[in-house]
CSV table of C-alpha atoms in Angstrom, one decimal:
chain,number,residue,atom,x,y,z
P,1,MET,CA,16.6,15.6,-8.3
P,2,VAL,CA,15.0,12.3,-7.4
P,3,PRO,CA,11.7,12.2,-6.2
P,4,ARG,CA,10.8,11.3,-2.7
P,5,TYR,CA,7.5,9.1,-2.4
P,6,PHE,CA,5.8,8.2,0.8
P,7,PHE,CA,3.4,5.0,1.1
P,8,ASP,CA,1.0,5.1,3.7
P,9,ILE,CA,-0.9,2.1,4.7
P,10,HIS,CA,-4.9,1.7,5.0
P,11,ASP,CA,-6.2,-1.2,6.5
P,12,ASP,CA,-8.1,-1.7,9.8
P,13,ALA,CA,-5.6,1.1,10.9
P,14,VAL,CA,-3.7,3.8,9.0
P,15,ILE,CA,0.0,3.8,9.2
P,16,ILE,CA,1.3,7.0,7.6
P,17,ASP,CA,4.8,7.1,5.9
P,18,THR,CA,6.8,9.9,7.6
P,19,ASP,CA,10.2,9.1,6.2
P,20,GLY,CA,9.3,8.2,2.6
P,21,ARG,CA,11.8,6.7,0.0
P,22,ASP,CA,13.7,8.0,-2.8
P,23,LEU,CA,12.9,6.6,-6.3
P,24,SER,CA,13.2,7.3,-9.8
P,25,ASP,CA,9.6,7.8,-11.3
P,26,ARG,CA,6.4,7.0,-10.8
P,27,GLN,CA,6.8,3.8,-12.3
P,28,ALA,CA,9.1,2.9,-9.6
P,29,ALA,CA,6.5,4.0,-7.0
P,30,ARG,CA,3.9,1.8,-8.6
P,31,GLY,CA,6.2,-1.2,-8.1
P,32,GLU,CA,6.9,-0.3,-4.4
P,33,ALA,CA,3.2,0.3,-3.6
P,34,LEU,CA,2.7,-3.0,-5.4
P,35,SER,CA,5.5,-4.7,-3.3
P,36,ARG,CA,4.1,-2.9,0.1
P,37,GLY,CA,0.5,-4.0,-0.4
P,38,ALA,CA,1.4,-7.8,-1.4
P,39,ALA,CA,3.3,-8.2,1.9
P,40,PHE,CA,0.2,-7.0,3.9
P,41,ALA,CA,-1.9,-9.5,1.8
P,42,ALA,CA,0.5,-12.3,2.4
P,43,ASP,CA,0.7,-12.0,6.0
P,44,PRO,CA,-2.6,-12.5,8.0
P,45,GLN,CA,-1.0,-11.2,11.0
P,46,LYS,CA,-0.9,-7.8,9.3
P,47,LEU,CA,-3.8,-8.0,6.8
P,48,GLY,CA,-6.9,-6.7,8.7
P,49,GLY,CA,-10.2,-8.3,9.2
P,50,SER,CA,-11.6,-6.4,6.3
P,51,GLY,CA,-9.5,-8.1,3.8
P,52,VAL,CA,-8.7,-5.0,2.2
P,53,VAL,CA,-5.4,-2.9,2.0
P,54,VAL,CA,-4.7,0.3,0.3
P,55,VAL,CA,-1.6,2.1,-0.2
P,56,THR,CA,-1.6,5.6,-0.8
P,57,VAL,CA,1.6,6.9,-2.5
P,58,ARG,CA,2.2,10.5,-1.9
P,59,ASP,CA,5.0,12.8,-3.3
P,60,GLY,CA,4.4,15.4,-1.0
P,61,PRO,CA,2.6,16.0,2.4
P,62,ASP,CA,-0.6,16.3,0.8
P,63,ARG,CA,-0.2,15.6,-2.9
P,64,VAL,CA,-1.7,11.7,-3.7
P,65,VAL,CA,-0.1,10.5,-6.8
P,66,MET,CA,-1.7,7.3,-6.6
P,67,ARG,CA,-3.7,4.3,-4.7
P,68,LEU,CA,-3.5,0.7,-4.6
P,69,ARG,CA,-6.2,-1.2,-3.5
P,70,LEU,CA,-5.8,-5.3,-2.5
P,71,VAL,CA,-9.0,-7.2,-1.9
P,72,CYS,CA,-8.3,-10.6,-0.4
P,73,GLN,CA,-11.4,-12.6,-0.3
P,74,ILE,CA,-11.3,-16.4,1.0
P,75,GLU,CA,-14.7,-18.1,0.3
P,76,ASP,CA,-15.2,-21.7,1.9
P,77,VAL,CA,-17.7,-23.7,-0.4
P,78,ALA,CA,-19.4,-26.7,0.3
P,79,ASP,CA,-17.8,-29.7,-0.7
């Protein structure tokens, strides 16, 4: 049986994944978490004001198997 993973997004708001995705293993779930986090970090409209996005990966309603935290920080420096 292929495990189902859920990818909750936390930035300035929380988006709970209620559908999940069937993936072969945790390594595939890690890749999916990276992909989803990168999509938020790459789009200024999606990335919250804190510049931090966390993807919490679950394999059931209450069982967290990993977290991905991306920090996107841009600093203007003097010329």
